[in-house]
């Protein structure tokens, strides 16, 4: 089975490509490298001793995509390619809607043209918005996320639902990720943000390696156990394996058409202070931090009800918080400058 992976050179994409190769899928990566490096794919090839076909291209370039679909026998698409910085999305919303929404429509149009029906979408816990109570369950109505990034994910989920109503061959899966962290246990691939990291773990890791002075903890007055935000952190390799489980689910449900959503998370909320402590314990070193005011739009706490994925996909987020920390540190300390090393 051949899988086209858009955005496959990125953080979650590269770990998923590795899992796909280990499960004997053939993989084509399509990425414009706007937030990634080809080095991630080279390292995946080295780790698996398998080849990946790489095509540099933009998901908005329908002609290039058409050529690729024409030349290749593609059975399924896993669609990671997107811009993902929540703060930046409020500064340049049109760029986010163009890339994340229009780009997805382009892929779906080309898939339809070449009669490829299996589609796995990188959705996010952000689609539950501010309206829903925790833990989030797939049966809840989609919310209204405050950022254009979050709104782009809700819009794509809506587009998939409408497409499924109009095309009875379409078979979509929306995977709603919670907070992926960690790195492959080899320390060869991991999260390599360009510029100042937007996410907690890469920031902590860069403080630990001496690239940044101290961590800012945004808010200690949330209604949580220790006052800092709580999120559902899962190991990126567990998340990667969720995609293999979703392909397997599509394969087992040959009669299925429509769109099905699954939460991918551990089911536990962990606070920012608890993450800092866990990281300090893993590396046996203190992480300097300061408490800053809350950021606009940050929710106090959310986590997944992951029982649907546990039961139907036969998938569990098994790796421990300790492993998330040690794997992050192995990646960061071996590659202080990311893939530039
Ligand atoms: N990392 C998270 O915490 C998280 C949480 C929920 C959902 N997601 C979603 O998962 C997906 C992957 O996230 P990630 O953390 O690996 O991000 P990432 O930035 O590391 O990977 C995204 C990849 O897509 C590529 N890309 C972006 N726009 C493109 C375009 N127009 N054409 C071709 N390639 C393009 C980038 O170069 C990059 O390689 C995204 O859709 C993101 O919104 C991520």
mmCIF file of C-alpha atoms and ligand atoms in Angstrom:
data_model
loop_
_atom_site.group_PDB
_atom_site.id
_atom_site.type_symbol
_atom_site.label_atom_id
_atom_site.label_comp_id
_atom_site.label_asym_id
_atom_site.label_seq_id
_atom_site.Cartn_x
_atom_site.Cartn_y
_atom_site.Cartn_z
ATOM 1 C CA UNK A 1 0.000 0.000 0.000
ATOM 2 C CA UNK A 2 1.376 3.399 -0.973
ATOM 3 C CA UNK A 3 0.666 6.424 1.223
ATOM 4 C CA UNK A 4 1.161 10.051 0.263
ATOM 5 C CA UNK A 5 2.212 12.039 3.333
ATOM 6 C CA UNK A 6 1.878 15.800 2.969
ATOM 7 C CA UNK A 7 4.048 17.688 5.462
ATOM 8 C CA UNK A 8 5.959 14.452 6.066
ATOM 9 C CA UNK A 9 9.279 16.218 6.700
ATOM 10 C CA UNK A 10 7.860 18.014 9.755
ATOM 11 C CA UNK A 11 7.815 17.001 13.403
ATOM 12 C CA UNK A 12 4.843 14.624 13.572
ATOM 13 C CA UNK A 13 5.111 13.749 9.878
ATOM 14 C CA UNK A 14 8.693 12.445 10.071
ATOM 15 C CA UNK A 15 7.904 10.236 13.086
ATOM 16 C CA UNK A 16 4.820 8.915 11.288
ATOM 17 C CA UNK A 17 6.786 8.196 8.109
ATOM 18 C CA UNK A 18 9.144 6.134 10.238
ATOM 19 C CA UNK A 19 6.228 4.159 11.721
ATOM 20 C CA UNK A 20 4.693 3.640 8.283
ATOM 21 C CA UNK A 21 7.966 2.282 6.877
ATOM 22 C CA UNK A 22 8.350 -0.022 9.883
ATOM 23 C CA UNK A 23 4.873 -1.323 9.088
ATOM 24 C CA UNK A 24 5.816 -1.970 5.448
ATOM 25 C CA UNK A 25 3.913 0.867 3.810
ATOM 26 C CA UNK A 26 5.498 2.583 0.813
ATOM 27 C CA UNK A 27 5.700 6.305 1.424
ATOM 28 C CA UNK A 28 5.823 9.419 -0.730
ATOM 29 C CA UNK A 29 6.492 12.646 1.185
ATOM 30 C CA UNK A 30 5.228 15.892 -0.322
ATOM 31 C CA UNK A 31 6.463 18.974 1.538
ATOM 32 C CA UNK A 32 7.495 22.531 0.664
ATOM 33 C CA UNK A 33 10.013 22.521 3.564
ATOM 34 C CA UNK A 34 8.622 25.814 4.847
ATOM 35 C CA UNK A 35 8.977 24.621 8.439
ATOM 36 C CA UNK A 36 11.217 21.584 8.086
ATOM 37 C CA UNK A 37 14.361 20.145 6.608
ATOM 38 C CA UNK A 38 15.029 17.296 4.189
ATOM 39 C CA UNK A 39 17.531 16.036 6.737
ATOM 40 C CA UNK A 40 14.634 14.588 8.791
ATOM 41 C CA UNK A 41 13.723 12.307 5.896
ATOM 42 C CA UNK A 42 17.347 11.297 5.332
ATOM 43 C CA UNK A 43 17.572 10.300 8.981
ATOM 44 C CA UNK A 44 14.324 8.325 8.783
ATOM 45 C CA UNK A 45 15.757 6.463 5.789
ATOM 46 C CA UNK A 46 18.909 5.720 7.759
ATOM 47 C CA UNK A 47 16.978 4.522 10.817
ATOM 48 C CA UNK A 48 14.740 2.199 8.796
ATOM 49 C CA UNK A 49 17.166 1.268 5.972
ATOM 50 C CA UNK A 50 14.275 2.033 3.608
ATOM 51 C CA UNK A 51 13.776 4.580 0.846
ATOM 52 C CA UNK A 52 11.265 7.419 0.878
ATOM 53 C CA UNK A 53 10.231 9.138 -2.328
ATOM 54 C CA UNK A 54 10.425 12.875 -1.621
ATOM 55 C CA UNK A 55 8.741 15.551 -3.736
ATOM 56 C CA UNK A 56 9.299 19.185 -2.850
ATOM 57 C CA UNK A 57 6.069 21.027 -3.531
ATOM 58 C CA UNK A 58 3.258 23.117 -2.127
ATOM 59 C CA UNK A 59 -0.189 21.684 -1.411
ATOM 60 C CA UNK A 60 -1.675 24.720 -3.174
ATOM 61 C CA UNK A 61 0.120 23.697 -6.400
ATOM 62 C CA UNK A 62 -2.588 21.531 -7.951
ATOM 63 C CA UNK A 63 -0.661 20.955 -11.151
ATOM 64 C CA UNK A 64 2.284 19.462 -9.331
ATOM 65 C CA UNK A 65 -0.024 17.362 -7.172
ATOM 66 C CA UNK A 66 -1.900 16.149 -10.269
ATOM 67 C CA UNK A 67 1.351 15.049 -11.902
ATOM 68 C CA UNK A 68 2.268 13.143 -8.786
ATOM 69 C CA UNK A 69 -1.102 11.382 -8.582
ATOM 70 C CA UNK A 70 -0.929 10.572 -12.290
ATOM 71 C CA UNK A 71 2.532 8.977 -11.993
ATOM 72 C CA UNK A 72 1.983 7.136 -8.704
ATOM 73 C CA UNK A 73 -0.424 4.546 -7.447
ATOM 74 C CA UNK A 74 -1.600 6.281 -4.272
ATOM 75 C CA UNK A 75 -3.941 4.381 -1.952
ATOM 76 C CA UNK A 76 -4.275 6.889 0.880
ATOM 77 C CA UNK A 77 -3.270 10.409 1.899
ATOM 78 C CA UNK A 78 -2.160 11.468 5.368
ATOM 79 C CA UNK A 79 -2.418 15.222 5.426
ATOM 80 C CA UNK A 80 -0.116 16.957 7.925
ATOM 81 C CA UNK A 81 0.893 19.987 5.852
ATOM 82 C CA UNK A 82 -0.246 23.147 7.616
ATOM 83 C CA UNK A 83 1.025 26.236 9.361
ATOM 84 C CA UNK A 84 0.574 25.764 13.093
ATOM 85 C CA UNK A 85 1.650 28.772 15.171
ATOM 86 C CA UNK A 86 -1.427 29.961 17.054
ATOM 87 C CA UNK A 87 -0.080 33.479 17.795
ATOM 88 C CA UNK A 88 1.221 34.028 14.259
ATOM 89 C CA UNK A 89 -2.139 32.955 12.852
ATOM 90 C CA UNK A 90 -3.757 36.006 14.467
ATOM 91 C CA UNK A 91 -1.159 38.272 12.809
ATOM 92 C CA UNK A 92 -1.439 36.794 9.295
ATOM 93 C CA UNK A 93 -4.835 35.061 9.202
ATOM 94 C CA UNK A 94 -5.195 35.123 5.413
ATOM 95 C CA UNK A 95 -1.950 33.210 5.009
ATOM 96 C CA UNK A 96 -3.241 30.593 7.462
ATOM 97 C CA UNK A 97 -6.618 30.202 5.747
ATOM 98 C CA UNK A 98 -4.936 30.102 2.328
ATOM 99 C CA UNK A 99 -2.445 27.456 3.395
ATOM 100 C CA UNK A 100 -4.505 25.319 5.757
ATOM 101 C CA UNK A 101 -7.983 25.567 4.244
ATOM 102 C CA UNK A 102 -7.427 26.297 0.544
ATOM 103 C CA UNK A 103 -4.420 23.923 0.513
ATOM 104 C CA UNK A 104 -6.573 21.121 1.922
ATOM 105 C CA UNK A 105 -9.281 21.773 -0.683
ATOM 106 C CA UNK A 106 -6.604 21.472 -3.399
ATOM 107 C CA UNK A 107 -5.499 18.064 -2.109
ATOM 108 C CA UNK A 108 -9.099 16.856 -1.845
ATOM 109 C CA UNK A 109 -9.881 18.010 -5.395
ATOM 110 C CA UNK A 110 -6.889 16.179 -6.823
ATOM 111 C CA UNK A 111 -7.753 13.065 -4.809
ATOM 112 C CA UNK A 112 -11.259 13.167 -6.237
ATOM 113 C CA UNK A 113 -9.913 13.600 -9.752
ATOM 114 C CA UNK A 114 -7.721 10.497 -9.376
ATOM 115 C CA UNK A 115 -10.301 8.491 -7.424
ATOM 116 C CA UNK A 116 -8.276 8.236 -4.224
ATOM 117 C CA UNK A 117 -10.739 8.000 -1.357
ATOM 118 C CA UNK A 118 -8.790 7.337 1.875
ATOM 119 C CA UNK A 119 -7.859 10.504 3.770
ATOM 120 C CA UNK A 120 -6.404 11.019 7.239
ATOM 121 C CA UNK A 121 -6.442 14.575 8.524
ATOM 122 C CA UNK A 122 -4.288 16.160 11.265
ATOM 123 C CA UNK A 123 -6.937 17.797 13.362
ATOM 124 C CA UNK A 124 -6.466 19.117 16.856
ATOM 125 C CA UNK A 125 -8.023 19.309 20.302
ATOM 126 C CA UNK A 126 -8.416 23.011 19.531
ATOM 127 C CA UNK A 127 -11.575 22.177 17.524
ATOM 128 C CA UNK A 128 -13.463 21.731 20.815
ATOM 129 C CA UNK A 129 -13.069 25.479 21.399
ATOM 130 C CA UNK A 130 -13.942 27.102 24.711
ATOM 131 C CA UNK A 131 -17.522 25.890 24.867
ATOM 132 C CA UNK A 132 -17.044 22.237 25.789
ATOM 133 C CA UNK A 133 -16.385 20.713 29.209
ATOM 134 C CA UNK A 134 -13.420 18.401 29.801
ATOM 135 C CA UNK A 135 -12.613 15.699 29.057
ATOM 136 C CA UNK A 136 -13.349 16.220 25.380
ATOM 137 C CA UNK A 137 -15.361 13.512 23.637
ATOM 138 C CA UNK A 138 -15.815 13.131 19.869
ATOM 139 C CA UNK A 139 -19.604 13.382 20.151
ATOM 140 C CA UNK A 140 -19.354 17.010 21.342
ATOM 141 C CA UNK A 141 -20.264 19.791 18.934
ATOM 142 C CA UNK A 142 -17.281 21.543 17.420
ATOM 143 C CA UNK A 143 -16.517 24.798 19.220
ATOM 144 C CA UNK A 144 -15.352 28.217 18.057
ATOM 145 C CA UNK A 145 -11.600 28.383 18.676
ATOM 146 C CA UNK A 146 -10.354 31.907 19.229
ATOM 147 C CA UNK A 147 -7.394 31.717 16.820
ATOM 148 C CA UNK A 148 -7.453 31.582 13.010
ATOM 149 C CA UNK A 149 -5.272 28.462 13.306
ATOM 150 C CA UNK A 150 -7.947 26.706 15.380
ATOM 151 C CA UNK A 151 -10.694 28.004 13.102
ATOM 152 C CA UNK A 152 -8.852 26.561 10.077
ATOM 153 C CA UNK A 153 -9.024 23.092 11.681
ATOM 154 C CA UNK A 154 -12.772 23.464 12.382
ATOM 155 C CA UNK A 155 -13.325 24.623 8.785
ATOM 156 C CA UNK A 156 -11.495 21.641 7.339
ATOM 157 C CA UNK A 157 -13.489 19.239 9.533
ATOM 158 C CA UNK A 158 -16.661 20.876 8.199
ATOM 159 C CA UNK A 159 -15.402 20.570 4.607
ATOM 160 C CA UNK A 160 -14.699 16.867 5.155
ATOM 161 C CA UNK A 161 -18.219 16.339 6.529
ATOM 162 C CA UNK A 162 -19.765 18.116 3.522
ATOM 163 C CA UNK A 163 -17.565 16.210 1.102
ATOM 164 C CA UNK A 164 -18.573 12.900 2.678
ATOM 165 C CA UNK A 165 -22.260 13.830 2.279
ATOM 166 C CA UNK A 166 -21.784 14.533 -1.413
ATOM 167 C CA UNK A 167 -19.368 11.733 -2.324
ATOM 168 C CA UNK A 168 -20.278 8.282 -1.079
ATOM 169 C CA UNK A 169 -16.824 6.910 -1.802
ATOM 170 C CA UNK A 170 -14.999 9.335 0.471
ATOM 171 C CA UNK A 171 -13.445 7.694 3.552
ATOM 172 C CA UNK A 172 -12.050 10.265 5.972
ATOM 173 C CA UNK A 173 -10.540 10.075 9.430
ATOM 174 C CA UNK A 174 -9.924 13.180 11.528
ATOM 175 C CA UNK A 175 -7.338 12.551 14.196
ATOM 176 C CA UNK A 176 -7.686 15.155 16.930
ATOM 177 C CA UNK A 177 -4.248 15.387 18.471
ATOM 178 C CA UNK A 178 -3.756 16.631 21.992
ATOM 179 C CA UNK A 179 -0.197 17.764 22.882
ATOM 180 C CA UNK A 180 2.535 15.711 21.207
ATOM 181 C CA UNK A 181 5.992 15.952 22.760
ATOM 182 C CA UNK A 182 9.128 13.822 22.840
ATOM 183 C CA UNK A 183 11.198 12.397 20.047
ATOM 184 C CA UNK A 184 12.144 9.080 18.498
ATOM 185 C CA UNK A 185 14.111 7.036 21.028
ATOM 186 C CA UNK A 186 17.220 7.068 18.785
ATOM 187 C CA UNK A 187 17.605 10.827 19.319
ATOM 188 C CA UNK A 188 18.031 11.169 15.528
ATOM 189 C CA UNK A 189 14.742 12.942 14.786
ATOM 190 C CA UNK A 190 12.675 15.322 16.906
ATOM 191 C CA UNK A 191 10.984 18.704 16.991
ATOM 192 C CA UNK A 192 13.113 21.403 15.375
ATOM 193 C CA UNK A 193 11.199 24.686 15.516
ATOM 194 C CA UNK A 194 12.481 27.594 13.462
ATOM 195 C CA UNK A 195 13.091 30.697 15.598
ATOM 196 C CA UNK A 196 11.626 30.994 19.070
ATOM 197 C CA UNK A 197 9.744 27.816 19.996
ATOM 198 C CA UNK A 198 5.987 28.237 20.446
ATOM 199 C CA UNK A 199 5.567 25.020 22.367
ATOM 200 C CA UNK A 200 6.567 24.238 25.927
ATOM 201 C CA UNK A 201 8.888 21.257 25.538
ATOM 202 C CA UNK A 202 11.146 22.582 22.762
ATOM 203 C CA UNK A 203 11.465 25.781 24.803
ATOM 204 C CA UNK A 204 12.437 23.931 27.991
ATOM 205 C CA UNK A 205 14.892 21.787 26.013
ATOM 206 C CA UNK A 206 16.527 24.889 24.506
ATOM 207 C CA UNK A 207 16.872 26.432 27.982
ATOM 208 C CA UNK A 208 18.448 23.187 29.193
ATOM 209 C CA UNK A 209 20.963 23.172 26.356
ATOM 210 C CA UNK A 210 21.872 26.835 26.989
ATOM 211 C CA UNK A 211 20.296 28.340 23.854
ATOM 212 C CA UNK A 212 17.775 30.370 25.901
ATOM 213 C CA UNK A 213 18.109 31.965 29.347
ATOM 214 C CA UNK A 214 14.890 30.973 31.006
ATOM 215 C CA UNK A 215 11.420 29.647 30.472
ATOM 216 C CA UNK A 216 8.330 31.856 30.803
ATOM 217 C CA UNK A 217 5.414 30.130 32.487
ATOM 218 C CA UNK A 218 2.302 31.960 31.305
ATOM 219 C CA UNK A 219 0.012 32.293 34.318
ATOM 220 C CA UNK A 220 0.003 30.662 37.743
ATOM 221 C CA UNK A 221 -3.507 31.719 38.678
ATOM 222 C CA UNK A 222 -5.536 29.231 36.649
ATOM 223 C CA UNK A 223 -8.129 27.169 38.530
ATOM 224 C CA UNK A 224 -5.894 24.060 38.471
ATOM 225 C CA UNK A 225 -4.069 22.142 41.211
ATOM 226 C CA UNK A 226 -0.878 24.216 41.040
ATOM 227 C CA UNK A 227 -2.210 27.273 39.159
ATOM 228 C CA UNK A 228 -0.484 26.551 35.829
ATOM 229 C CA UNK A 229 -2.234 25.296 32.666
ATOM 230 C CA UNK A 230 -2.882 21.585 32.262
ATOM 231 C CA UNK A 231 -2.618 19.769 28.932
ATOM 232 C CA UNK A 232 -2.770 16.184 27.715
ATOM 233 C CA UNK A 233 0.813 15.452 26.621
ATOM 234 C CA UNK A 234 1.432 12.327 24.564
ATOM 235 C CA UNK A 235 4.614 10.862 23.104
ATOM 236 C CA UNK A 236 5.047 11.683 19.409
ATOM 237 C CA UNK A 237 5.809 8.012 18.632
ATOM 238 C CA UNK A 238 2.475 6.989 20.165
ATOM 239 C CA UNK A 239 0.849 9.655 18.007
ATOM 240 C CA UNK A 240 2.724 8.387 14.935
ATOM 241 C CA UNK A 241 1.442 4.879 15.618
ATOM 242 C CA UNK A 242 -2.080 6.308 15.807
ATOM 243 C CA UNK A 243 -1.829 6.998 12.077
ATOM 244 C CA UNK A 244 -0.856 3.423 11.325
ATOM 245 C CA UNK A 245 -3.816 2.338 13.485
ATOM 246 C CA UNK A 246 -6.120 4.671 11.513
ATOM 247 C CA UNK A 247 -4.963 3.200 8.170
ATOM 248 C CA UNK A 248 -5.534 -0.238 9.592
ATOM 249 C CA UNK A 249 -9.021 0.816 10.746
ATOM 250 C CA UNK A 250 -9.866 2.026 7.223
ATOM 251 C CA UNK A 251 -8.576 -1.246 5.818
ATOM 252 C CA UNK A 252 -10.670 -3.303 8.271
ATOM 253 C CA UNK A 253 -13.778 -1.210 7.512
ATOM 254 C CA UNK A 254 -13.897 -1.675 3.766
ATOM 255 C CA UNK A 255 -17.622 -0.802 3.653
ATOM 256 C CA UNK A 256 -17.142 2.466 5.559
ATOM 257 C CA UNK A 257 -17.737 5.811 3.913
ATOM 258 C CA UNK A 258 -18.050 9.143 5.670
ATOM 259 C CA UNK A 259 -15.762 10.829 8.203
ATOM 260 C CA UNK A 260 -14.900 9.534 11.631
ATOM 261 C CA UNK A 261 -13.112 11.565 14.326
ATOM 262 C CA UNK A 262 -10.823 10.103 16.997
ATOM 263 C CA UNK A 263 -9.150 11.834 19.940
ATOM 264 C CA UNK A 264 -5.497 10.900 20.309
ATOM 265 C CA UNK A 265 -4.350 11.652 23.841
ATOM 266 C CA UNK A 266 -3.519 9.909 27.116
ATOM 267 C CA UNK A 267 -6.642 10.995 28.985
ATOM 268 C CA UNK A 268 -4.598 12.813 31.670
ATOM 269 C CA UNK A 269 -3.991 16.506 32.230
ATOM 270 C CA UNK A 270 -0.444 17.427 33.308
ATOM 271 C CA UNK A 271 0.454 20.930 34.475
ATOM 272 C CA UNK A 272 3.238 23.143 33.140
ATOM 273 C CA UNK A 273 4.974 23.078 36.534
ATOM 274 C CA UNK A 274 4.755 19.255 36.586
ATOM 275 C CA UNK A 275 6.368 19.141 33.130
ATOM 276 C CA UNK A 276 9.200 21.405 34.275
ATOM 277 C CA UNK A 277 9.782 19.175 37.306
ATOM 278 C CA UNK A 278 9.689 15.989 35.231
ATOM 279 C CA UNK A 279 12.222 17.444 32.796
ATOM 280 C CA UNK A 280 14.499 18.577 35.632
ATOM 281 C CA UNK A 281 14.368 15.079 37.082
ATOM 282 C CA UNK A 282 15.170 13.477 33.717
ATOM 283 C CA UNK A 283 18.249 15.632 33.138
ATOM 284 C CA UNK A 284 19.195 16.166 36.774
ATOM 285 C CA UNK A 285 19.500 19.917 36.337
ATOM 286 C CA UNK A 286 17.340 22.922 37.283
ATOM 287 C CA UNK A 287 15.444 24.814 34.585
ATOM 288 C CA UNK A 288 15.364 28.556 35.316
ATOM 289 C CA UNK A 289 11.909 30.009 34.814
ATOM 290 C CA UNK A 290 9.838 33.104 35.502
ATOM 291 C CA UNK A 291 6.087 33.476 35.781
ATOM 292 C CA UNK A 292 4.579 35.843 33.175
ATOM 293 C CA UNK A 293 0.988 36.991 32.689
ATOM 294 C CA UNK A 294 -1.491 34.637 31.044
ATOM 295 C CA UNK A 295 -1.575 34.644 27.231
ATOM 296 C CA UNK A 296 -4.828 35.640 25.572
ATOM 297 C CA UNK A 297 -6.935 32.642 24.632
ATOM 298 C CA UNK A 298 -5.087 30.043 26.764
ATOM 299 C CA UNK A 299 -7.591 27.618 28.293
ATOM 300 C CA UNK A 300 -6.865 26.528 31.867
ATOM 301 C CA UNK A 301 -7.038 22.775 31.369
ATOM 302 C CA UNK A 302 -8.105 20.202 28.811
ATOM 303 C CA UNK A 303 -7.517 16.553 28.161
ATOM 304 C CA UNK A 304 -8.932 13.788 26.009
ATOM 305 C CA UNK A 305 -11.422 11.085 26.521
ATOM 306 C CA UNK A 306 -9.506 8.669 24.306
ATOM 307 C CA UNK A 307 -11.706 5.612 24.815
ATOM 308 C CA UNK A 308 -13.013 5.631 21.232
ATOM 309 C CA UNK A 309 -9.462 5.395 19.824
ATOM 310 C CA UNK A 310 -8.541 2.840 22.519
ATOM 311 C CA UNK A 311 -11.463 0.636 21.563
ATOM 312 C CA UNK A 312 -11.960 1.112 17.831
ATOM 313 C CA UNK A 313 -8.435 1.812 16.653
ATOM 314 C CA UNK A 314 -6.976 -0.551 19.237
ATOM 315 C CA UNK A 315 -4.580 2.276 20.033
ATOM 316 C CA UNK A 316 -3.199 3.472 23.376
ATOM 317 C CA UNK A 317 -0.754 6.224 24.327
ATOM 318 C CA UNK A 318 1.549 3.879 26.250
ATOM 319 C CA UNK A 319 4.775 5.789 26.670
ATOM 320 C CA UNK A 320 5.359 7.425 30.069
ATOM 321 C CA UNK A 321 5.946 11.081 30.889
ATOM 322 C CA UNK A 322 9.473 10.119 31.926
ATOM 323 C CA UNK A 323 10.149 8.635 28.490
ATOM 324 C CA UNK A 324 8.778 11.780 26.818
ATOM 325 C CA UNK A 325 11.329 13.805 28.800
ATOM 326 C CA UNK A 326 14.352 11.547 28.292
ATOM 327 C CA UNK A 327 13.656 11.210 24.549
ATOM 328 C CA UNK A 328 13.274 14.987 24.192
ATOM 329 C CA UNK A 329 16.566 15.463 25.974
ATOM 330 C CA UNK A 330 18.398 12.834 23.903
ATOM 331 C CA UNK A 331 17.269 14.567 20.710
ATOM 332 C CA UNK A 332 18.057 18.091 21.958
ATOM 333 C CA UNK A 333 21.419 17.323 23.543
ATOM 334 C CA UNK A 334 22.599 15.321 20.502
ATOM 335 C CA UNK A 335 21.352 18.055 18.143
ATOM 336 C CA UNK A 336 21.566 21.430 19.942
ATOM 337 C CA UNK A 337 20.986 23.180 16.616
ATOM 338 C CA UNK A 338 18.342 20.758 15.381
ATOM 339 C CA UNK A 339 18.831 19.330 11.911
ATOM 340 C CA UNK A 340 21.577 21.882 11.207
ATOM 341 C CA UNK A 341 23.808 19.543 13.204
HETATM 342 N N1 LIG B 1 2.482 19.832 16.990
HETATM 343 C C1 LIG B 1 1.315 19.963 17.609
HETATM 344 O O1 LIG B 1 1.272 20.243 18.803
HETATM 345 C C2 LIG B 1 0.006 19.733 16.864
HETATM 346 C C3 LIG B 1 -1.181 19.598 17.604
HETATM 347 C C4 LIG B 1 -2.381 19.394 16.906
HETATM 348 C C5 LIG B 1 -2.381 19.335 15.520
HETATM 349 N N2 LIG B 1 -1.224 19.500 14.835
HETATM 350 C C6 LIG B 1 -1.243 19.449 13.366
HETATM 351 O O2 LIG B 1 -0.416 18.381 12.935
HETATM 352 C C7 LIG B 1 0.170 18.705 11.668
HETATM 353 C C8 LIG B 1 1.683 18.531 11.741
HETATM 354 O O3 LIG B 1 2.191 19.372 12.776
HETATM 355 P P1 LIG B 1 3.740 19.416 13.133
HETATM 356 O O4 LIG B 1 3.824 19.748 14.568
HETATM 357 O O5 LIG B 1 4.421 18.227 12.615
HETATM 358 O O6 LIG B 1 4.153 20.709 12.306
HETATM 359 P P2 LIG B 1 5.422 20.970 11.377
HETATM 360 O O7 LIG B 1 5.433 22.414 11.052
HETATM 361 O O8 LIG B 1 6.642 20.368 11.980
HETATM 362 O O9 LIG B 1 5.044 20.126 10.072
HETATM 363 C C9 LIG B 1 4.213 20.626 9.060
HETATM 364 C C10 LIG B 1 4.888 20.338 7.736
HETATM 365 O O10 LIG B 1 4.057 20.820 6.681
HETATM 366 C C11 LIG B 1 4.870 21.506 5.746
HETATM 367 N N3 LIG B 1 3.995 22.464 5.058
HETATM 368 C C12 LIG B 1 3.349 23.531 5.584
HETATM 369 N N4 LIG B 1 2.636 24.167 4.630
HETATM 370 C C13 LIG B 1 2.836 23.472 3.475
HETATM 371 C C14 LIG B 1 2.370 23.628 2.152
HETATM 372 N N5 LIG B 1 1.598 24.663 1.795
HETATM 373 N N6 LIG B 1 2.743 22.725 1.224
HETATM 374 C C15 LIG B 1 3.556 21.689 1.550
HETATM 375 N N7 LIG B 1 4.033 21.501 2.781
HETATM 376 C C16 LIG B 1 3.678 22.388 3.744
HETATM 377 C C17 LIG B 1 5.985 22.132 6.557
HETATM 378 O O11 LIG B 1 7.135 22.404 5.805
HETATM 379 C C18 LIG B 1 6.242 21.041 7.592
HETATM 380 O O12 LIG B 1 7.195 20.113 7.140
HETATM 381 C C19 LIG B 1 -0.293 20.127 11.344
HETATM 382 O O13 LIG B 1 -1.422 20.037 10.523
HETATM 383 C C20 LIG B 1 -0.667 20.682 12.709
HETATM 384 O O14 LIG B 1 -1.633 21.691 12.605
HETATM 385 C C21 LIG B 1 -0.022 19.679 15.480
#
